[in-house]
Coordinates of C-alpha atoms (C1' of nucleotides) in Angstrom, one line a residue:
Chain S
M11 CA 81.6 120.7 101.2
A12 CA 82.5 118.1 103.7
R13 CA 80.0 119.0 106.5
A14 CA 77.1 117.7 104.4
Y15 CA 75.4 115.4 106.9
H16 CA 72.4 116.8 108.6
H17 CA 69.8 115.6 106.3
G18 CA 72.7 113.9 104.6
A19 CA 74.0 110.4 104.7
L20 CA 75.5 110.0 108.1
A21 CA 74.2 106.4 108.4
E22 CA 75.9 105.3 105.2
A23 CA 79.0 107.2 106.0
M24 CA 79.2 105.5 109.4
V25 CA 78.7 102.1 107.9
E26 CA 81.4 102.8 105.4
E27 CA 83.8 104.0 108.0
A28 CA 83.0 101.1 110.3
L29 CA 83.5 98.7 107.5
A30 CA 87.0 100.0 106.9
A31 CA 87.7 99.8 110.6
V32 CA 86.4 96.3 110.9
R33 CA 88.4 95.1 107.9
E34 CA 91.6 96.6 109.4
H35 CA 91.3 95.9 113.1
G36 CA 88.4 93.4 113.6
A37 CA 85.0 93.9 115.0
D38 CA 86.3 93.9 118.5
H39 CA 88.8 96.8 118.7
V40 CA 86.4 99.0 116.8
S41 CA 85.0 101.9 118.7
L42 CA 81.9 104.0 118.0
R43 CA 83.8 107.1 119.3
A44 CA 86.7 106.6 116.9
I45 CA 84.3 106.2 113.9
A46 CA 82.4 109.4 115.0
Q47 CA 85.7 111.3 115.3
A48 CA 86.9 110.1 111.8
L49 CA 83.6 111.6 110.5
D50 CA 83.9 114.8 112.5
V51 CA 80.8 114.1 114.3
S52 CA 79.8 113.7 117.9
P53 CA 79.7 110.2 119.3
S54 CA 76.1 110.3 120.2
A55 CA 75.1 111.2 116.6
A56 CA 75.2 107.5 115.8
Y57 CA 72.2 106.9 118.0
N58 CA 69.9 108.7 115.6
H59 CA 70.6 106.0 113.1
F60 CA 71.5 102.8 115.0
A61 CA 70.0 101.4 118.2
D62 CA 73.5 100.6 119.5
K63 CA 77.0 99.7 118.4
D64 CA 76.0 96.1 117.6
A65 CA 73.3 97.4 115.2
L66 CA 76.0 99.3 113.3
L67 CA 78.2 96.2 113.2
V68 CA 75.3 94.2 111.9
A69 CA 75.0 96.6 109.0
V70 CA 78.7 96.2 108.4
G71 CA 78.1 92.4 108.4
Q72 CA 75.4 92.7 105.8
C73 CA 77.9 94.5 103.6
G74 CA 80.3 91.7 104.2
L75 CA 77.8 89.0 103.3
A76 CA 76.9 90.9 100.1
A77 CA 80.6 90.9 99.2
L78 CA 80.8 87.2 99.7
D79 CA 77.7 86.7 97.6
E80 CA 79.1 88.8 94.9
R81 CA 82.3 86.8 94.8
M82 CA 80.3 83.6 94.4
A83 CA 78.1 85.2 91.7
R84 CA 81.2 86.2 89.8
V85 CA 82.5 82.6 89.9
L86 CA 79.2 81.4 88.4
A87 CA 79.4 84.0 85.7
A88 CA 83.0 83.1 85.0
H89 CA 82.1 79.5 84.3
P90 CA 79.0 79.4 82.2
G91 CA 77.9 76.6 80.0
D92 CA 76.1 73.3 80.1
S93 CA 79.0 70.8 80.1
D94 CA 80.0 68.5 82.9
D95 CA 83.3 70.4 83.1
A96 CA 81.5 73.7 83.6
A97 CA 79.4 72.2 86.3
R98 CA 82.4 70.9 88.0
A99 CA 84.2 74.2 87.7
R100 CA 81.3 76.1 89.2
F101 CA 81.2 73.7 92.2
A102 CA 84.9 73.9 92.9
G103 CA 84.9 77.6 92.2
L104 CA 82.2 78.3 94.7
G105 CA 84.2 76.6 97.4
R106 CA 87.4 78.4 96.4
A107 CA 85.6 81.7 96.4
Y108 CA 84.2 81.2 99.9
I109 CA 87.6 80.3 101.3
A110 CA 89.3 83.2 99.4
F111 CA 86.8 85.6 100.9
A112 CA 87.7 84.4 104.4
V113 CA 91.4 84.6 103.6
D114 CA 91.2 88.1 102.0
E115 CA 88.9 89.5 104.6
P116 CA 89.3 87.5 107.8
N117 CA 87.9 90.2 110.1
L118 CA 84.8 90.6 107.9
F119 CA 84.4 86.9 107.7
R120 CA 84.5 86.6 111.5
L121 CA 82.0 89.3 111.9
V122 CA 79.6 87.9 109.3
F123 CA 79.5 84.5 110.9
G124 CA 80.1 85.6 114.5
P125 CA 77.7 85.8 117.4
I126 CA 76.8 89.5 116.8
C127 CA 75.4 89.0 113.3
A128 CA 74.1 85.6 113.9
E129 CA 72.0 86.7 116.9
A130 CA 70.4 89.5 115.1
D131 CA 69.4 87.2 112.3
M132 CA 69.9 89.3 109.3
G133 CA 67.3 87.0 108.0
P134 CA 67.9 83.5 106.8
E135 CA 67.1 85.3 103.6
S136 CA 70.4 87.2 103.6
W137 CA 72.8 84.2 103.7
T138 CA 70.4 82.4 101.4
G139 CA 72.3 84.0 98.6
P140 CA 75.5 82.0 99.1
Y141 CA 73.7 78.9 100.3
A142 CA 71.3 78.8 97.4
K143 CA 74.2 79.0 95.0
L144 CA 75.8 76.0 96.7
V145 CA 72.6 74.0 96.6
G146 CA 72.1 75.0 93.0
A147 CA 75.6 73.7 92.0
L148 CA 75.0 70.5 93.9
D149 CA 71.6 69.9 92.3
E150 CA 73.1 70.5 88.9
L151 CA 75.8 67.9 89.6
N152 CA 73.1 65.6 90.8
D153 CA 71.0 66.1 87.7
R154 CA 74.0 65.3 85.6
E155 CA 74.5 62.1 87.6
M156 CA 78.0 63.3 88.4
L157 CA 77.6 62.5 92.2
V158 CA 78.6 59.3 93.8
V159 CA 75.3 57.3 94.3
G160 CA 73.6 58.1 97.6
A161 CA 75.9 61.0 98.2
R162 CA 73.4 63.8 97.6
D163 CA 71.7 63.2 101.0
G164 CA 73.0 65.9 103.4
L165 CA 75.8 66.8 101.0
D166 CA 74.9 70.5 101.0
V167 CA 75.3 70.7 104.7
T168 CA 78.5 68.7 104.6
V169 CA 80.0 70.8 101.9
W170 CA 79.1 74.0 103.5
G171 CA 80.4 72.8 106.8
A172 CA 83.7 71.6 105.4
T173 CA 84.2 74.8 103.4
H174 CA 83.3 77.0 106.3
G175 CA 85.4 75.0 108.8
I176 CA 88.4 75.0 106.6
A177 CA 88.1 78.7 106.0
S178 CA 87.8 79.3 109.8
L179 CA 90.8 77.1 110.6
I180 CA 92.9 78.8 108.0
I181 CA 92.3 82.3 109.1
E182 CA 93.0 81.4 112.7
G183 CA 96.3 79.9 111.7
Y184 CA 95.5 76.3 112.4
L185 CA 95.9 75.3 108.8
P186 CA 98.0 76.6 106.0
R187 CA 96.4 78.5 103.0
E188 CA 97.0 75.5 100.8
A189 CA 94.5 73.5 102.8
G190 CA 91.8 75.4 101.0
D191 CA 92.7 73.9 97.6
A192 CA 93.4 70.6 99.2
L193 CA 89.8 70.6 100.6
V194 CA 88.2 71.4 97.3
D195 CA 90.2 68.6 95.7
S196 CA 89.4 66.2 98.5
M197 CA 85.7 67.0 98.4
G198 CA 85.7 66.5 94.7
R199 CA 87.3 63.1 95.1
L200 CA 84.8 62.0 97.7
A201 CA 81.6 63.2 96.1
L202 CA 82.2 63.2 92.4
R203 CA 82.5 60.1 90.3
Chain J
M28 CA 89.7 79.6 155.2
A29 CA 88.5 81.2 152.0
R30 CA 90.7 84.3 152.0
A31 CA 93.8 82.2 151.4
Y32 CA 95.4 84.0 148.5
H33 CA 98.5 85.9 149.2
H34 CA 101.0 83.2 148.5
G35 CA 97.9 81.2 147.6
A36 CA 96.3 80.3 144.4
L37 CA 95.0 83.5 143.0
A38 CA 96.0 82.6 139.5
E39 CA 94.1 79.3 139.5
A40 CA 91.1 81.0 141.3
M41 CA 91.0 83.7 138.6
V42 CA 91.2 81.1 135.8
E43 CA 88.4 79.2 137.4
E44 CA 86.2 82.3 137.9
A45 CA 87.0 83.5 134.4
L46 CA 86.1 80.0 133.0
A47 CA 82.7 80.2 134.7
A48 CA 82.2 83.7 133.3
V49 CA 83.2 82.8 129.8
R50 CA 81.0 79.7 129.8
E51 CA 78.0 81.8 130.9
H52 CA 78.5 85.1 129.1
G53 CA 81.1 84.6 126.4
A54 CA 84.7 85.8 126.2
D55 CA 83.6 89.3 125.2
H56 CA 81.3 90.5 128.0
V57 CA 83.8 89.2 130.6
S58 CA 85.5 91.8 132.7
L59 CA 88.6 91.5 134.7
R60 CA 87.2 93.8 137.3
A61 CA 84.1 91.7 137.8
I62 CA 86.2 88.6 138.2
A63 CA 88.4 90.4 140.7
Q64 CA 85.3 91.5 142.6
A65 CA 83.9 88.0 142.7
L66 CA 87.1 86.9 144.3
D67 CA 87.2 89.8 146.8
V68 CA 90.4 91.1 145.3
S69 CA 91.5 94.3 143.8
P70 CA 91.4 94.5 140.0
S71 CA 95.1 95.1 139.7
A72 CA 96.0 91.9 141.5
A73 CA 95.5 90.0 138.3
Y74 CA 98.6 91.7 136.8
N75 CA 100.9 89.8 139.2
H76 CA 99.9 86.6 137.4
F77 CA 98.8 87.5 133.9
A78 CA 100.3 90.0 131.4
D79 CA 96.9 91.3 130.5
K80 CA 93.2 90.2 130.1
D81 CA 94.0 88.2 127.0
A82 CA 96.6 86.1 128.8
L83 CA 93.9 85.2 131.3
L84 CA 91.5 84.3 128.5
V85 CA 94.2 82.2 126.9
A86 CA 94.5 80.2 130.1
V87 CA 90.8 79.7 130.1
G88 CA 91.0 78.6 126.5
Q89 CA 93.6 76.0 127.4
C90 CA 91.1 74.6 130.0
G91 CA 88.5 74.5 127.2
L92 CA 90.8 72.7 124.9
A93 CA 91.6 70.2 127.6
A94 CA 87.9 69.6 128.1
L95 CA 87.5 68.9 124.4
D96 CA 90.4 66.5 124.4
E97 CA 89.0 64.7 127.4
R98 CA 85.6 64.3 125.7
M99 CA 87.3 62.8 122.7
A100 CA 89.5 60.5 124.9
R101 CA 86.4 59.3 126.6
V102 CA 84.9 58.3 123.3
L103 CA 87.9 56.3 122.4
A104 CA 87.8 54.6 125.7
A105 CA 84.1 53.8 125.3
H106 CA 84.6 52.0 122.0
P107 CA 87.6 49.7 122.5
G108 CA 88.4 46.7 120.4
D109 CA 89.9 45.6 117.1
S110 CA 86.8 45.1 115.0
D111 CA 85.8 47.1 112.0
D112 CA 82.7 48.1 113.9
A113 CA 84.7 49.5 116.7
A114 CA 86.9 51.5 114.4
R115 CA 83.9 52.9 112.7
A116 CA 82.4 53.7 116.1
R117 CA 85.5 55.6 117.2
F118 CA 85.6 57.6 114.0
A119 CA 81.9 58.6 114.2
G120 CA 82.2 59.1 118.0
L121 CA 85.0 61.6 117.7
G122 CA 83.1 63.7 115.3
R123 CA 80.0 63.6 117.5
A124 CA 82.0 64.5 120.6
Y125 CA 83.6 67.5 118.9
I126 CA 80.2 68.8 117.8
A127 CA 78.7 68.0 121.2
F128 CA 81.4 70.0 122.9
A129 CA 80.6 73.0 120.7
V130 CA 76.9 72.7 121.4
D131 CA 77.3 72.2 125.1
E132 CA 79.9 74.9 125.5
P133 CA 79.5 77.3 122.7
N134 CA 81.2 80.2 124.4
L135 CA 84.2 78.1 125.3
F136 CA 84.3 76.7 121.8
R137 CA 84.4 80.1 120.3
L138 CA 87.1 81.2 122.7
V139 CA 89.3 78.1 122.0
F140 CA 89.1 78.6 118.2
G141 CA 88.8 82.3 118.2
P142 CA 91.5 85.0 117.4
I143 CA 92.6 85.5 121.0
C144 CA 93.7 81.9 121.6
A145 CA 94.8 81.3 118.0
E146 CA 97.1 84.4 118.0
A147 CA 98.9 83.4 121.2
D148 CA 99.5 80.0 119.8
M149 CA 99.0 77.7 122.8
G150 CA 101.4 75.6 120.8
P151 CA 100.4 73.4 117.9
E152 CA 101.2 70.9 120.6
S153 CA 98.1 71.8 122.6
W154 CA 95.4 71.1 120.0
T155 CA 97.5 68.2 118.8
G156 CA 95.6 66.2 121.3
P157 CA 92.2 66.3 119.4
Y158 CA 93.9 66.4 116.0
A159 CA 96.1 63.4 116.7
K160 CA 93.1 61.4 117.8
L161 CA 91.4 62.2 114.5
V162 CA 94.4 61.3 112.5
G163 CA 94.7 58.1 114.5
A164 CA 91.2 57.1 113.8
L165 CA 91.6 57.7 110.1
D166 CA 94.8 55.8 109.9
E167 CA 93.1 52.9 111.6
L168 CA 90.3 53.0 109.0
N169 CA 92.9 53.2 106.3
D170 CA 94.9 50.2 107.7
R171 CA 91.7 48.2 107.7
E172 CA 91.1 49.2 104.1
M173 CA 87.7 50.6 105.1
L174 CA 88.2 53.9 103.2
V175 CA 87.1 54.5 99.7
V176 CA 90.2 54.1 97.5
G177 CA 92.2 57.3 97.1
A178 CA 90.2 59.0 99.8
R179 CA 92.9 59.1 102.5
D180 CA 94.7 62.0 100.8
G181 CA 93.7 65.2 102.6
L182 CA 90.9 63.4 104.4
D183 CA 92.1 64.5 107.9
V184 CA 91.9 68.1 106.9
T185 CA 88.6 67.6 105.2
V186 CA 87.0 65.8 108.2
W187 CA 88.4 68.3 110.7
G188 CA 87.1 71.1 108.6
A189 CA 83.7 69.7 108.1
T190 CA 83.3 68.9 111.7
H191 CA 84.6 72.2 112.8
G192 CA 82.5 74.1 110.3
I193 CA 79.3 72.3 111.2
A194 CA 79.9 72.8 114.8
S195 CA 80.4 76.6 114.2
L196 CA 77.4 76.9 112.0
I197 CA 75.2 75.1 114.5
I198 CA 76.2 77.2 117.5
E199 CA 75.6 80.4 115.5
G200 CA 72.2 79.2 114.6
Y201 CA 72.7 78.7 110.9
L202 CA 72.0 75.0 111.1
P203 CA 69.9 72.9 113.4
R204 CA 71.4 70.6 116.0
E205 CA 70.5 67.6 113.9
A206 CA 72.9 68.7 111.3
G207 CA 75.7 67.3 113.5
D208 CA 74.4 63.7 113.2
A209 CA 73.6 64.3 109.6
L210 CA 77.2 65.4 108.9
V211 CA 78.7 62.3 110.6
D212 CA 76.4 60.1 108.6
S213 CA 77.1 61.9 105.4
M214 CA 80.9 61.9 106.0
G215 CA 80.7 58.1 106.6
R216 CA 78.8 57.5 103.4
L217 CA 81.3 59.5 101.4
A218 CA 84.6 58.2 102.9
L219 CA 83.8 54.6 104.1
R220 CA 83.1 51.7 101.8
Chain P
dA28 C1' 115.4 89.1 163.9
dG29 C1' 115.5 91.2 159.7
dG30 C1' 115.9 91.8 154.6
dG31 C1' 114.0 90.7 150.2
dC32 C1' 110.6 89.3 147.2
dA33 C1' 106.3 87.9 145.8
dT34 C1' 101.9 89.4 146.2
dG35 C1' 97.8 92.5 146.9
dT36 C1' 96.0 97.6 147.4
dG37 C1' 94.5 102.3 146.1
dA38 C1' 94.1 105.9 143.3
dA39 C1' 94.4 107.6 139.0
dC40 C1' 94.4 107.8 133.6
dG41 C1' 92.3 107.6 129.4
dC42 C1' 89.3 105.0 127.0
dC43 C1' 84.6 103.1 126.1
dG44 C1' 79.1 102.8 125.2
dT45 C1' 75.2 105.1 126.3
dC46 C1' 71.8 108.6 127.7
dA47 C1' 69.1 112.9 128.5
dA48 C1' 68.7 117.7 127.7
dC49 C1' 69.4 120.9 124.5
dA50 C1' 70.5 123.2 119.9
dT51 C1' 69.9 123.5 115.0
dC52 C1' 68.2 123.0 110.6
dA53 C1' 64.7 121.5 106.5
dA54 C1' 60.4 121.2 105.3
dT55 C1' 55.6 121.8 105.9
dG56 C1' 51.2 124.0 106.5
dC57 C1' 49.0 128.4 107.2
Chain B
dG18 C1' 56.7 134.6 104.6
dC19 C1' 56.6 132.8 109.0
dA20 C1' 55.9 129.6 112.8
dT21 C1' 55.7 124.9 114.0
dT22 C1' 57.4 120.4 113.9
dG23 C1' 60.3 116.5 113.5
dA24 C1' 64.6 114.8 112.2
dT25 C1' 69.3 115.3 113.1
dG26 C1' 73.6 116.7 115.6
dT27 C1' 75.9 118.5 120.2
dT28 C1' 77.2 118.9 125.0
dG29 C1' 78.0 117.0 129.1
dA30 C1' 77.6 113.5 132.1
dC31 C1' 77.4 108.6 134.1
dG32 C1' 79.3 104.2 135.1
dG33 C1' 82.3 100.8 133.6
dC34 C1' 86.4 99.2 131.5
dG35 C1' 91.8 97.7 131.0
dT36 C1' 95.9 99.2 132.7
dT37 C1' 99.6 101.5 135.4
dC38 C1' 102.3 103.1 139.2
dA39 C1' 103.5 104.1 143.8
dC40 C1' 102.8 101.9 147.9
dA41 C1' 101.5 98.4 151.6
dT42 C1' 101.6 93.7 153.3
dG43 C1' 103.2 89.4 154.7
dC44 C1' 105.9 85.0 153.7
dC45 C1' 110.3 82.8 153.4
dC46 C1' 115.2 82.5 153.8
dT47 C1' 119.4 83.6 156.1

DNA sequence: AGGGCATGTGAACGCCGTCAACATCAATGC
DNA sequence: GCATTGATGTTGACGGCGTTCACATGCCCT
C-alpha cells in the first residue's frame, strides 16, 4: 500500500526524493512542490517535518556528507596494514576519494559545501568524519617520519584546501579530470620524502 | 537627468545594480524584478539586453573576475624588482590577494566560480588573467631555481587548487580567516627551498 | 517629414515558498 | 468502547518570481 504516510515516514521519503532531485538537477532547481507531487502529497505537508525548504536541503546535505565519509572509510579499509606503503596508499587514497566524490556527485558536493549547509552548521562534528580521517593519515605519516621536515605545520589545512579546491575547479570545468590525480601526485612529491 | 535610459545605458545600469545586489545578498536571493524596480523600469525591459537572468548574472560575474584580476595586478605592481625576495613576495602576495578577494566579496567569489558562470564559459580567456599571473610567478621562481627540485610539475594546479580551496572553505565558515596566511606559509615551506 | 528599429510598458501565465484554517487519523485515558 | 488530543495531511490563498507577447514610445536615418 503506497499511501502509507500518515504516521508513516514522510520525512524520510521527502529526504530521499529530494536527494534524488538534487543529484540530478542541483540544489537550486529543486522545488518543494515537485517533491511533494512525486510523493502524492500536498506541498504544505512538508512543513510538518521541516521548518522550510532549506531545512530539507540541509538534511539532504547530511546524507551527502555521510556518503563522502563512507567513501573515505572504504579507502582506509581497502589499504590496511602497518607499512610505509600502506600509509602512503591511505593518504593518497583519501585525496582521490574526496575528488572522486565531487566528480561523481557534483551537485551533492556543491550542496554539502555550499552556503545553505554551511550556514546551518550541521555541526563541526559532522564533517569531522572526513577531516579527522585526513588528520589521522597525516599524523601517521608524521609518526613514520615520512614527511619532509617541518612540513607537518599547517599541512592538514593545506592538503584539505588543495583537495577541496581541485575538486571544485574540476566540477566547474576549470580543470580537467586528470588534475585530480596530478594533484595527489604533486602533493606527495611536495610533502613526502 | 537620471531617467536617461531609452537609448541610454540600461544594460550597464542593470549590471551595476545587480552587482550591488549580488555583493549584498548573494546571487541566489537576487531578483530581476527588484533590480528593475530599483531602476524605475519595468521587469521585462531587461530582456532587451539579456537573454535571461543568468545572462545578467554572468555579466556580473565578469565584473567580479575583473576585480579579482585587478587585485592580483596591484600585488604584482606593489612588489617590483628582480630580487629573490621580490619574486617570493609576488608569489605569496598573489595567494593572499586571491584569498582576500574571497573573504572581502564572498558572494561575488561564489558567483564567479559557481555553476552559472562556469557553464556559460566566459572564455578560458577571462580567468586566464589570474591564472596567467600565477603561472608567471611560478615560472619566475623556477627560473631563479628557488623551487624544490622536481616540484614545478603540476605545481600551478596544486597552488591554484590549494588557494581556491582554502578561500572557499574560509568563506563557508569551515576554516578561520587565519588559515589563509597559514596556507601561504605552508605552501612556501613545501615548494620553496 | 516620415519610416524603421531599438527600446521600454502592461498584462498575463505558470511556477514557486509559505501560511492559516480545516480535516483526518492513531493513540491514549476514562 | 468512546471521546479527547495531538500529530499529520489537505485546501485554498497570498505575494513574489522569471518569462513572454502584444503594444507603445521615441531616436535616428533618409
